[in-house]
PDB file of N, CA, C and O in Angstrom:
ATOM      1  N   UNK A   1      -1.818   0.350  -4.741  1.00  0.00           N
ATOM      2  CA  UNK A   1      -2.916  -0.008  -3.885  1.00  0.00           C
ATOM      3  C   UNK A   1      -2.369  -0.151  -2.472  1.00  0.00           C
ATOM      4  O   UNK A   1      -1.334  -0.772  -2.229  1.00  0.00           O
ATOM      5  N   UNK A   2      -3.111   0.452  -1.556  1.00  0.00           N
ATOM      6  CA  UNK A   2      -2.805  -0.113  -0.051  1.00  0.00           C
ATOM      7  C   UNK A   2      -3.905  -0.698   0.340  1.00  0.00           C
ATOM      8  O   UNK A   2      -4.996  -0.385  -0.135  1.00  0.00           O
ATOM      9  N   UNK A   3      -3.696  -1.998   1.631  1.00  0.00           N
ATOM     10  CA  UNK A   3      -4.734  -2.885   1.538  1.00  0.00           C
ATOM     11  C   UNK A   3      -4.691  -2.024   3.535  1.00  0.00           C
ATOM     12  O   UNK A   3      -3.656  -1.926   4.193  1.00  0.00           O
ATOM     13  N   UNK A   4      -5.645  -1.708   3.861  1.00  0.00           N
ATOM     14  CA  UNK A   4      -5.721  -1.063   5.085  1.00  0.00           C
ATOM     15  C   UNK A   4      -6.867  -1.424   6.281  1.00  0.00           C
ATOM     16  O   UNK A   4      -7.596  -2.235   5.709  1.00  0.00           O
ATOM     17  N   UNK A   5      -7.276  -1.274   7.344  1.00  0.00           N
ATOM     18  CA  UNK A   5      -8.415  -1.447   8.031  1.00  0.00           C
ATOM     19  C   UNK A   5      -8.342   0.035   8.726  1.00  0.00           C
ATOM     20  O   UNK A   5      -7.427   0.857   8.769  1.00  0.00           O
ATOM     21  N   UNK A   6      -9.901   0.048   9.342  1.00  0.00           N
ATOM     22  CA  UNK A   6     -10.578   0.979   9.975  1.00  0.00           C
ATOM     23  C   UNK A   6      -9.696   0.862  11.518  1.00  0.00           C
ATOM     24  O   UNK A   6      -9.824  -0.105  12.270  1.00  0.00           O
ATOM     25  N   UNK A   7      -8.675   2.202  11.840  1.00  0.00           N
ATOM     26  CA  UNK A   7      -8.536   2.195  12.856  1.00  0.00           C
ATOM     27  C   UNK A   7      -6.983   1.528  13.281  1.00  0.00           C
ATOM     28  O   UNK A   7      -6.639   1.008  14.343  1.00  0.00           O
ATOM     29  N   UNK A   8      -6.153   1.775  11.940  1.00  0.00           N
ATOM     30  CA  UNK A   8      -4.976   1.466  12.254  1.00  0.00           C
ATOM     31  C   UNK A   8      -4.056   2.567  11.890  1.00  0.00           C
ATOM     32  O   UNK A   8      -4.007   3.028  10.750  1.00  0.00           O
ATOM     33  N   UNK A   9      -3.109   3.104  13.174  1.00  0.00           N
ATOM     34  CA  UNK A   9      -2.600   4.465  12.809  1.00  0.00           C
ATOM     35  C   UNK A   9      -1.361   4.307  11.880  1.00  0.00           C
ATOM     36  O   UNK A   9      -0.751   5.288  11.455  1.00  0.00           O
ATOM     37  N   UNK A  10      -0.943   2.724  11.519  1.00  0.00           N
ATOM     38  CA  UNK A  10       0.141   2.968  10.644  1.00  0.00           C
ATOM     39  C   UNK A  10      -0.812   2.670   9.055  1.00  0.00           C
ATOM     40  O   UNK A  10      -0.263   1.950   8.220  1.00  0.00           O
ATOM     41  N   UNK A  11      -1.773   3.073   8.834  1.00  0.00           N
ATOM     42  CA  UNK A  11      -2.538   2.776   7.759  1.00  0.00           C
ATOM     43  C   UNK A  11      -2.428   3.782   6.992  1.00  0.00           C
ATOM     44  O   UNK A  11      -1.901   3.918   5.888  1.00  0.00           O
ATOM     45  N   UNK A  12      -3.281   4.873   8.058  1.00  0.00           N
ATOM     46  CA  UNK A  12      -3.397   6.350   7.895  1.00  0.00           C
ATOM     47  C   UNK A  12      -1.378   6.956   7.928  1.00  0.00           C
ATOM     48  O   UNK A  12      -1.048   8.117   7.683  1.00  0.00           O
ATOM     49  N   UNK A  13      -0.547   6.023   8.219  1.00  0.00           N
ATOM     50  CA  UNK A  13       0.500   7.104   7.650  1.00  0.00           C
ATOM     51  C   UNK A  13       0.854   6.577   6.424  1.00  0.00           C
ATOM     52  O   UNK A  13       1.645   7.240   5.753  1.00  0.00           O
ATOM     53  N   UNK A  14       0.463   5.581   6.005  1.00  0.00           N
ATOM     54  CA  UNK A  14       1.112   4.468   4.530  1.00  0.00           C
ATOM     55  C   UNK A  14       0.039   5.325   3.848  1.00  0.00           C
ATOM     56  O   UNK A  14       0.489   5.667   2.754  1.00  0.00           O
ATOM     57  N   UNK A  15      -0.956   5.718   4.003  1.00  0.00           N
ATOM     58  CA  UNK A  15      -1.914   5.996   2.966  1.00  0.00           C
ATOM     59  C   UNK A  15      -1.701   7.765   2.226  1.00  0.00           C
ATOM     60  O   UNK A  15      -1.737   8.028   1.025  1.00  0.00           O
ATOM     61  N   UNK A  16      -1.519   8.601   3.194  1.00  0.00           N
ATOM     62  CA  UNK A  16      -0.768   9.755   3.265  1.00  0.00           C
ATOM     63  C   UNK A  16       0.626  10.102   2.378  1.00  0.00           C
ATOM     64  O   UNK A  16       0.907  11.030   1.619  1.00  0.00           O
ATOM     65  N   UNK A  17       1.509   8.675   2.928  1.00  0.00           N
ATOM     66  CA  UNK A  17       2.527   8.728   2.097  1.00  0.00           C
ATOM     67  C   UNK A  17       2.581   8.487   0.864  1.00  0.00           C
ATOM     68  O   UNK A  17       3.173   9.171   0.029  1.00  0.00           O
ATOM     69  N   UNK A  18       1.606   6.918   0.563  1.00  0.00           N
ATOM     70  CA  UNK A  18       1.528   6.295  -0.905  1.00  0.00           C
ATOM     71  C   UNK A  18       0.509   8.184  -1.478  1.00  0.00           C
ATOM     72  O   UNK A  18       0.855   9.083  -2.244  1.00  0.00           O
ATOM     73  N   UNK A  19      -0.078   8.092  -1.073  1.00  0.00           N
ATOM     74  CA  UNK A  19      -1.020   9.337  -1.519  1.00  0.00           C
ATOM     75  C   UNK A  19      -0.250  10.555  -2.406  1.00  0.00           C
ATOM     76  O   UNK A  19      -0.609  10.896  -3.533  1.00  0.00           O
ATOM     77  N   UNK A  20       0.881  11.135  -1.662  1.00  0.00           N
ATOM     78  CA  UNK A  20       1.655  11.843  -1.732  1.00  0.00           C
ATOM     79  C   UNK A  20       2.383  11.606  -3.079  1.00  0.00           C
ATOM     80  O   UNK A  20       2.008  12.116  -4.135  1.00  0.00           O
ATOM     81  N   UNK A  21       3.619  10.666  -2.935  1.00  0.00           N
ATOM     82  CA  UNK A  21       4.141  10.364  -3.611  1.00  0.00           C
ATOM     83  C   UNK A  21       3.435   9.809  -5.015  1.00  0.00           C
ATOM     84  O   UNK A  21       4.196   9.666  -5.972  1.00  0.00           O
ATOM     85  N   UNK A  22       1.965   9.473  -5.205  1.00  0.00           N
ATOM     86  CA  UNK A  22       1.814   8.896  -6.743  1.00  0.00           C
ATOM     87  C   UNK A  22       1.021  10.408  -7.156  1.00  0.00           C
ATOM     88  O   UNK A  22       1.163  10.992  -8.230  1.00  0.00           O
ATOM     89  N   UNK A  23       0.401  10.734  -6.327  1.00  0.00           N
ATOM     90  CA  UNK A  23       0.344  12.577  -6.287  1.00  0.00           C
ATOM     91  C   UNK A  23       1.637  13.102  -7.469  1.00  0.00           C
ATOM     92  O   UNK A  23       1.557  13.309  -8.679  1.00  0.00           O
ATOM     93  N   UNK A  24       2.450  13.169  -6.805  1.00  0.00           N
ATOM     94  CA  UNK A  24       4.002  13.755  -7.435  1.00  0.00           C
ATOM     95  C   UNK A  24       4.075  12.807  -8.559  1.00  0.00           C
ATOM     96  O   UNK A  24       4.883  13.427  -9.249  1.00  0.00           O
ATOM     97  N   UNK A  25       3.831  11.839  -9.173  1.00  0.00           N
ATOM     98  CA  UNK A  25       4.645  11.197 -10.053  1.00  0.00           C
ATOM     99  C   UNK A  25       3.246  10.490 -10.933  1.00  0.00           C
ATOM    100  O   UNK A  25       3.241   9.575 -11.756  1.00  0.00           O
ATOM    101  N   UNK A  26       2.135  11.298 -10.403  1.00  0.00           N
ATOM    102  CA  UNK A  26       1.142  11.107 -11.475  1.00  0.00           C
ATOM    103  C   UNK A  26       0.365   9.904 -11.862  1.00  0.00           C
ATOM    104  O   UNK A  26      -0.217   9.734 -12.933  1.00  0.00           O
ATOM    105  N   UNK A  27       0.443   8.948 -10.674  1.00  0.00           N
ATOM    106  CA  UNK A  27       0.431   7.347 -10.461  1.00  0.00           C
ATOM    107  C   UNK A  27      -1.583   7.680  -9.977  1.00  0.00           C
ATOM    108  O   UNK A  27      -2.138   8.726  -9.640  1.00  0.00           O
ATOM    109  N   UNK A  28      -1.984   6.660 -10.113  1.00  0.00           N
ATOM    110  CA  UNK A  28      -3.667   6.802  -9.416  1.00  0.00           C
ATOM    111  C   UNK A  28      -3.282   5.914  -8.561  1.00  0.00           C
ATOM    112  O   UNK A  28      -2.310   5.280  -8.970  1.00  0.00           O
ATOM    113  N   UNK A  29      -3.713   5.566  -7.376  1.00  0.00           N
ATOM    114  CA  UNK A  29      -3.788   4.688  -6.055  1.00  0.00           C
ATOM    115  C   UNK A  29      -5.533   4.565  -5.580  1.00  0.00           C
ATOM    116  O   UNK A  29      -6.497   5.327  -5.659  1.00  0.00           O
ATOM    117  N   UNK A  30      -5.378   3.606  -5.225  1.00  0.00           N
ATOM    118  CA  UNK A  30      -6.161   3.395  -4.223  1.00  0.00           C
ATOM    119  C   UNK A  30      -6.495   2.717  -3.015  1.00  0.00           C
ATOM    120  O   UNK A  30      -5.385   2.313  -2.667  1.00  0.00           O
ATOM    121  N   UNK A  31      -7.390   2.288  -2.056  1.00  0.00           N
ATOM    122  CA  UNK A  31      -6.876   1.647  -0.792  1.00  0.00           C
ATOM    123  C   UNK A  31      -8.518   0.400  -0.708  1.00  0.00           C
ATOM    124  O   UNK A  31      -9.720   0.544  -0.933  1.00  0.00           O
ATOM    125  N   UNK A  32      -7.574  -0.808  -0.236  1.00  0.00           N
ATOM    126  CA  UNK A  32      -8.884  -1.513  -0.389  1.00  0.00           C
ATOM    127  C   UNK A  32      -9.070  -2.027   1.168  1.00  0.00           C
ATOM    128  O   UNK A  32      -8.143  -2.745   1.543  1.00  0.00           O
ATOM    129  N   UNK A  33      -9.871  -1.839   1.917  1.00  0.00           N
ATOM    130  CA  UNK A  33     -10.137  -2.266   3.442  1.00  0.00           C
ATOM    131  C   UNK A  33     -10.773  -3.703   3.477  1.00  0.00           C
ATOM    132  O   UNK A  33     -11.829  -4.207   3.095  1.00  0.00           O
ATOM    133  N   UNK A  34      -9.222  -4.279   4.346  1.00  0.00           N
ATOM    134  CA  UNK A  34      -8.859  -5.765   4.247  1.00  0.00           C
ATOM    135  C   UNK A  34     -10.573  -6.539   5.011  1.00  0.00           C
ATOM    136  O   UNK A  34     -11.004  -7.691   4.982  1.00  0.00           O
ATOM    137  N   UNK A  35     -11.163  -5.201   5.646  1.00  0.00           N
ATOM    138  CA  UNK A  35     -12.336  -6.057   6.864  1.00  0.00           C
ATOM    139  C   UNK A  35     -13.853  -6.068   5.528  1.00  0.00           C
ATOM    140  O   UNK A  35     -15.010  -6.424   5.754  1.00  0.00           O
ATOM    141  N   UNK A  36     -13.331  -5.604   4.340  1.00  0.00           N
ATOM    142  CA  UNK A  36     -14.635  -5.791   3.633  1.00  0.00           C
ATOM    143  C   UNK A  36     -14.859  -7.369   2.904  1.00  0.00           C
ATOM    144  O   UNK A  36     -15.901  -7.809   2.418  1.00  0.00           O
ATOM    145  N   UNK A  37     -13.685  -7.959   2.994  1.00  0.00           N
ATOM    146  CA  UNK A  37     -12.950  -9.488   2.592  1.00  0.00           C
ATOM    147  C   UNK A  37     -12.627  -9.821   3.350  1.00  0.00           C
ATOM    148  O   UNK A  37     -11.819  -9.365   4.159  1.00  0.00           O
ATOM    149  N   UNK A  38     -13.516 -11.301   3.281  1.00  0.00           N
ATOM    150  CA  UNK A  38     -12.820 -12.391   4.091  1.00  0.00           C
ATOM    151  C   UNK A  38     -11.801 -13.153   4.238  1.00  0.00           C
ATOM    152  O   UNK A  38     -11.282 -13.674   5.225  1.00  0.00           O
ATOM    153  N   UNK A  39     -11.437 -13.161   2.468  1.00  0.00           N
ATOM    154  CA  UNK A  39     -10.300 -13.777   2.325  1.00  0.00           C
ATOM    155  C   UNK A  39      -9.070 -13.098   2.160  1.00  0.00           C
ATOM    156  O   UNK A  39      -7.960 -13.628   2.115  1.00  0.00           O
ATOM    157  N   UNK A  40      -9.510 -11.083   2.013  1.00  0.00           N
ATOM    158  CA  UNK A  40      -8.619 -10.565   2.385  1.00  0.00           C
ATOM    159  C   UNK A  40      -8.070 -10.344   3.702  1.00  0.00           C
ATOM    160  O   UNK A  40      -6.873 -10.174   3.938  1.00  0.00           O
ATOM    161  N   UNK A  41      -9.044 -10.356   4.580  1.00  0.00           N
ATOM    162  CA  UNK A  41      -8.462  -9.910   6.346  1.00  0.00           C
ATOM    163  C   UNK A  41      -7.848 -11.717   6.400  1.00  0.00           C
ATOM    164  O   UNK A  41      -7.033 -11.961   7.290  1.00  0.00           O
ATOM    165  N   UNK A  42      -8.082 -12.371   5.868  1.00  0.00           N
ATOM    166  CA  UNK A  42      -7.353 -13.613   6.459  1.00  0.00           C
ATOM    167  C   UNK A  42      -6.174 -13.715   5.839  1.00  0.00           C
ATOM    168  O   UNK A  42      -5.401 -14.550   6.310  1.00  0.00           O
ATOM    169  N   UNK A  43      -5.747 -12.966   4.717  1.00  0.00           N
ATOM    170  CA  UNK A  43      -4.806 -13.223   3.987  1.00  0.00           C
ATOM    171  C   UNK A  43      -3.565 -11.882   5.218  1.00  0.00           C
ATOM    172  O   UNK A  43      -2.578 -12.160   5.899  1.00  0.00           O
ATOM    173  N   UNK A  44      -4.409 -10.259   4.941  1.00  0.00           N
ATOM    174  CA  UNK A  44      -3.441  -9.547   5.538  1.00  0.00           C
ATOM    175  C   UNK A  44      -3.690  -9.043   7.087  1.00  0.00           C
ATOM    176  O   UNK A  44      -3.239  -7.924   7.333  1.00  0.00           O
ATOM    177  N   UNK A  45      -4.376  -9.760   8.197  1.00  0.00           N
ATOM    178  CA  UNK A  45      -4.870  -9.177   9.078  1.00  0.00           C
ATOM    179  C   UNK A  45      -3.623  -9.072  10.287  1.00  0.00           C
ATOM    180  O   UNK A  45      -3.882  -8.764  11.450  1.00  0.00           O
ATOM    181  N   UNK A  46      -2.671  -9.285   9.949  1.00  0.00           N
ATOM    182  CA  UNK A  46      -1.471  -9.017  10.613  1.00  0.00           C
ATOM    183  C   UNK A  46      -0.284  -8.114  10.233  1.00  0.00           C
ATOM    184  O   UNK A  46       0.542  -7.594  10.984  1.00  0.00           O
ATOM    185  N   UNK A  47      -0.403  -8.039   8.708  1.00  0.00           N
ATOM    186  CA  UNK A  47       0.374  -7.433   8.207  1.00  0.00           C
ATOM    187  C   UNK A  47       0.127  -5.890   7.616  1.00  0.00           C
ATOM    188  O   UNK A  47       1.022  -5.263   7.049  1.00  0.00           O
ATOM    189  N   UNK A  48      -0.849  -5.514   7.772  1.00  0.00           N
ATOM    190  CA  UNK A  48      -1.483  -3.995   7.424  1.00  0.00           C
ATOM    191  C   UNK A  48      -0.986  -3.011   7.962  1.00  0.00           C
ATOM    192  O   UNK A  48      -0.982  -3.199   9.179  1.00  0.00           O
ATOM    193  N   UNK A  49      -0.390  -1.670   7.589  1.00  0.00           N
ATOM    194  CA  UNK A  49      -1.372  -1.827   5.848  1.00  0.00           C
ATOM    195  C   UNK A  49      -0.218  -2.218   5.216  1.00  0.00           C
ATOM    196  O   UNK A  49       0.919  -2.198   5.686  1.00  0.00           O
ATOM    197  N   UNK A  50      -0.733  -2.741   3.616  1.00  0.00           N
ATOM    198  CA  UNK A  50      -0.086  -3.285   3.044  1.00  0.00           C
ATOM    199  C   UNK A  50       0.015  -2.533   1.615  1.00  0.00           C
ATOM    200  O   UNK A  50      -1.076  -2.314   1.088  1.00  0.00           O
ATOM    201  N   UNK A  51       1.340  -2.041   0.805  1.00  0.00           N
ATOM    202  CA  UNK A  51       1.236  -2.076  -0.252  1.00  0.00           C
ATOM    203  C   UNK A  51       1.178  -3.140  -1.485  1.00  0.00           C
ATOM    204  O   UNK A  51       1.306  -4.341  -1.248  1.00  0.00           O
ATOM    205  N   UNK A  52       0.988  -2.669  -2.768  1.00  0.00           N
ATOM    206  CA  UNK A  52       1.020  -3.463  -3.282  1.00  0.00           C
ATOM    207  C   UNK A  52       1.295  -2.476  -5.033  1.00  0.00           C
ATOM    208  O   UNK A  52       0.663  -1.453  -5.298  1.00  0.00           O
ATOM    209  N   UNK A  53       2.145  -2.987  -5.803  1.00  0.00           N
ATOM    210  CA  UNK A  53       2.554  -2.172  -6.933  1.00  0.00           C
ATOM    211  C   UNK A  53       2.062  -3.460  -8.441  1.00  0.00           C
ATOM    212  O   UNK A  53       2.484  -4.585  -8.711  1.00  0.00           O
ATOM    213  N   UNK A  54       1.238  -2.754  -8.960  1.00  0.00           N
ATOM    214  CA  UNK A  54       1.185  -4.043 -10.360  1.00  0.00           C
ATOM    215  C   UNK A  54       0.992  -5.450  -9.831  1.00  0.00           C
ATOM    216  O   UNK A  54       1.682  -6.376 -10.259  1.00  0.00           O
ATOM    217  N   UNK A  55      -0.254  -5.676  -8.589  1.00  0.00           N
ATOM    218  CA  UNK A  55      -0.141  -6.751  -7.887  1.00  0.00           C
ATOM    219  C   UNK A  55       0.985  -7.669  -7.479  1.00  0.00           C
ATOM    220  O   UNK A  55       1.125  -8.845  -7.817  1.00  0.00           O
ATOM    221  N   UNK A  56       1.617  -7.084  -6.848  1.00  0.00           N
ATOM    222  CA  UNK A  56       3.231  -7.660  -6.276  1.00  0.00           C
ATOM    223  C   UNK A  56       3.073  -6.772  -4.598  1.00  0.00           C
ATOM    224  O   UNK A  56       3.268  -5.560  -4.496  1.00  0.00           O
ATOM    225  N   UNK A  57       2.776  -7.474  -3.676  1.00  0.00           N
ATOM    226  CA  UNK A  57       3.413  -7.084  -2.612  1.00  0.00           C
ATOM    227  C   UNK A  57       4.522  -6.168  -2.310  1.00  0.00           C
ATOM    228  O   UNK A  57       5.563  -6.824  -2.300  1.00  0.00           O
ATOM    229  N   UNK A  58       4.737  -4.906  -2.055  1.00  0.00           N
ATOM    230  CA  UNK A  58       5.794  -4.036  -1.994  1.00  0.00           C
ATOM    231  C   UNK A  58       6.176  -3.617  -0.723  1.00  0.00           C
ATOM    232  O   UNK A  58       7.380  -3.439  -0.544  1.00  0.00           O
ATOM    233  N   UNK A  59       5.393  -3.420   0.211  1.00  0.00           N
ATOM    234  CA  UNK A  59       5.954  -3.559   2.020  1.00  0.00           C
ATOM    235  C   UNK A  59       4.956  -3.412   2.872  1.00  0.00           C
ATOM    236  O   UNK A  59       3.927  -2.788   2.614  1.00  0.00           O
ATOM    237  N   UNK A  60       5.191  -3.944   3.874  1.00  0.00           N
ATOM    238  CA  UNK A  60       4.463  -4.089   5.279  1.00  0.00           C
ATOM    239  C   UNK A  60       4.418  -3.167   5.949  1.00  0.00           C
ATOM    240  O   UNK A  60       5.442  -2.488   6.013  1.00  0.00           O
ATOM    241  N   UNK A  61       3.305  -2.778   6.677  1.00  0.00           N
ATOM    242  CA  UNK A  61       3.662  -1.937   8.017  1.00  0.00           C
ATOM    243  C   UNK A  61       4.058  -1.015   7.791  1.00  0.00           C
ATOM    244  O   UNK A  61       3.179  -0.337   8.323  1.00  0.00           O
ATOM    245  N   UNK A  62       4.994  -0.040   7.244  1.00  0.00           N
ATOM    246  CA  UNK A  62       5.891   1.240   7.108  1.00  0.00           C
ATOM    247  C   UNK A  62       6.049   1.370   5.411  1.00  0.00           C
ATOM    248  O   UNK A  62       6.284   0.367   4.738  1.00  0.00           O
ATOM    249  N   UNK A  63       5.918   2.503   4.901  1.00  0.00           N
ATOM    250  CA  UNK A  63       6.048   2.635   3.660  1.00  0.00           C
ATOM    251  C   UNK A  63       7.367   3.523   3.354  1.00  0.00           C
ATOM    252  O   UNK A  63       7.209   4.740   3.258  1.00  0.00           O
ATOM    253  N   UNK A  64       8.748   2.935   3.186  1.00  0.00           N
ATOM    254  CA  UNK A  64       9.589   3.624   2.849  1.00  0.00           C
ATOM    255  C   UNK A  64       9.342   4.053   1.621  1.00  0.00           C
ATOM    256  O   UNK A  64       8.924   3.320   0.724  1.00  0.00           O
ATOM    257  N   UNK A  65       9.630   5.495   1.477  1.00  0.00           N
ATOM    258  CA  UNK A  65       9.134   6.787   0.596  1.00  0.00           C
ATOM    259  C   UNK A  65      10.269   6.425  -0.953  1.00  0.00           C
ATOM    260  O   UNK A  65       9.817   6.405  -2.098  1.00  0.00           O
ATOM    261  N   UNK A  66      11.373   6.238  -0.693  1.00  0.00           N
ATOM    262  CA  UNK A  66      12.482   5.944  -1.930  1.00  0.00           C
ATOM    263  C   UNK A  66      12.154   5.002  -2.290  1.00  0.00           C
ATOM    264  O   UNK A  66      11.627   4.987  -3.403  1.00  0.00           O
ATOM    265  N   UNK A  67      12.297   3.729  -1.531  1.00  0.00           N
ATOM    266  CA  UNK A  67      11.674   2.371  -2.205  1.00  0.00           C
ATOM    267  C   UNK A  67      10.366   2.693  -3.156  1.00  0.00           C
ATOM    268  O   UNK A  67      10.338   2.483  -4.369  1.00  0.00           O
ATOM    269  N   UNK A  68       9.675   3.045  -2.653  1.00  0.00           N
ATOM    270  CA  UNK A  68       8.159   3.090  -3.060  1.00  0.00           C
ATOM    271  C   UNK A  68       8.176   4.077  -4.395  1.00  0.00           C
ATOM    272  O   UNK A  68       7.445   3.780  -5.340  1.00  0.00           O
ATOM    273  N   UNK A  69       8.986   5.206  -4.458  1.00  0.00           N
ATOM    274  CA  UNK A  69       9.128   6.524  -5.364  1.00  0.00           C
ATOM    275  C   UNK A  69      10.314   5.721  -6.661  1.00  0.00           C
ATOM    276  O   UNK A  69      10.248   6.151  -7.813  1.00  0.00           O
ATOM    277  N   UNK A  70      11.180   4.744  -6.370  1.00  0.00           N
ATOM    278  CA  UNK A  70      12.031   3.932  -7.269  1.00  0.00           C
ATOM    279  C   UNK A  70      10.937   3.274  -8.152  1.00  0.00           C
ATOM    280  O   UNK A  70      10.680   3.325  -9.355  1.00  0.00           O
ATOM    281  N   UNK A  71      10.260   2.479  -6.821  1.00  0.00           N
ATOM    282  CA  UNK A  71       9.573   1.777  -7.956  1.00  0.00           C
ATOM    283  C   UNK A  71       8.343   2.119  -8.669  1.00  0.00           C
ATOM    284  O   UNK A  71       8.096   1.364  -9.609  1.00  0.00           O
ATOM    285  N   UNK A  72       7.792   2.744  -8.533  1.00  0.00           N
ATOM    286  CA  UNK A  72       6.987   3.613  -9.081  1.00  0.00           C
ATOM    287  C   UNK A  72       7.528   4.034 -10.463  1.00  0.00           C
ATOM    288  O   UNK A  72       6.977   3.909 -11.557  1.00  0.00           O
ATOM    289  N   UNK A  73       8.918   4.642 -10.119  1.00  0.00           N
ATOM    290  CA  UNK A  73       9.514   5.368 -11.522  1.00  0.00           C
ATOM    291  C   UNK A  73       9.629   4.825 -12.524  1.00  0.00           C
ATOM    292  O   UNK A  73       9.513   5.365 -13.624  1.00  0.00           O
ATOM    293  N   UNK A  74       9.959   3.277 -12.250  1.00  0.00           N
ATOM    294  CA  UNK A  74      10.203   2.294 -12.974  1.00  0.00           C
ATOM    295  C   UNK A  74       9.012   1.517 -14.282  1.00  0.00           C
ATOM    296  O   UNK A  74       9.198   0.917 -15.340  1.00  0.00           O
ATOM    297  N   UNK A  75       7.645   1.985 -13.402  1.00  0.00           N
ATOM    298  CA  UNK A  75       6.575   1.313 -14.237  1.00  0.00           C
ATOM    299  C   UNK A  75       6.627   1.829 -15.732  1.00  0.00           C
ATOM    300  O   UNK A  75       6.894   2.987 -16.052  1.00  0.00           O
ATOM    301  N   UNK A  76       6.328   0.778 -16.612  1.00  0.00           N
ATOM    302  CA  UNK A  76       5.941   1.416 -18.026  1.00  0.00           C
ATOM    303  C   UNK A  76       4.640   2.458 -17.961  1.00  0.00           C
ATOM    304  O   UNK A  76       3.685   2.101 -17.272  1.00  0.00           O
ATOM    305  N   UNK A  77       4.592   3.451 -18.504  1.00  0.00           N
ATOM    306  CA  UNK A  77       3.631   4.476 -18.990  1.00  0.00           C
ATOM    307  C   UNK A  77       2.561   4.111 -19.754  1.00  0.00           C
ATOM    308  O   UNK A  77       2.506   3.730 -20.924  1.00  0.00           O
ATOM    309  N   UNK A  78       1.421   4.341 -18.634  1.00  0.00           N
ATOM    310  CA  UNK A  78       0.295   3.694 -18.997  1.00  0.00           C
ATOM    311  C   UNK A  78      -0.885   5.224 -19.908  1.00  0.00           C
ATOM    312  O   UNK A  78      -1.999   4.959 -20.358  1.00  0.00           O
TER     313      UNK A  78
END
């Protein structure tokens, strides 16, 4: 999951990337926009976009592609 808002250009590159990569490794994603929650934009309205893997926070701001492709690999097969 990436948690994202309308109009942030490091959103649109986390979303591209997460996109990509569960693309390749057969993962479903999706993106939830922090401004449709209140208690989400108050929770991430500084930190977006945000991943998130098996509800665990996975990184801020920049989506390193190995980190993100490790852990991914790692999940049990659903």
């Amino acid at each position: 999951m990436v948690y994202t808002r309308q109009g942030c250009h490091l959103c649109t590159d986390a979303i591209a990337t997460v996109r990509r990569v569960c693309a390749e490794l057969g993962v479903a994603m999706h993106t939830v926009d922090i401004d449709t929650d209140p208690d989400l934009q108050a929770r991430y309205t500084t930190l977006v976009p945000v991943t998130v893997i098996d509800g665990r926070e996975h990184d801020h701001w920049r989506v390193d592609e190995e980190r993100l492709r490790a852990a991914l690999g790692r999940r049990p097969a659903r």
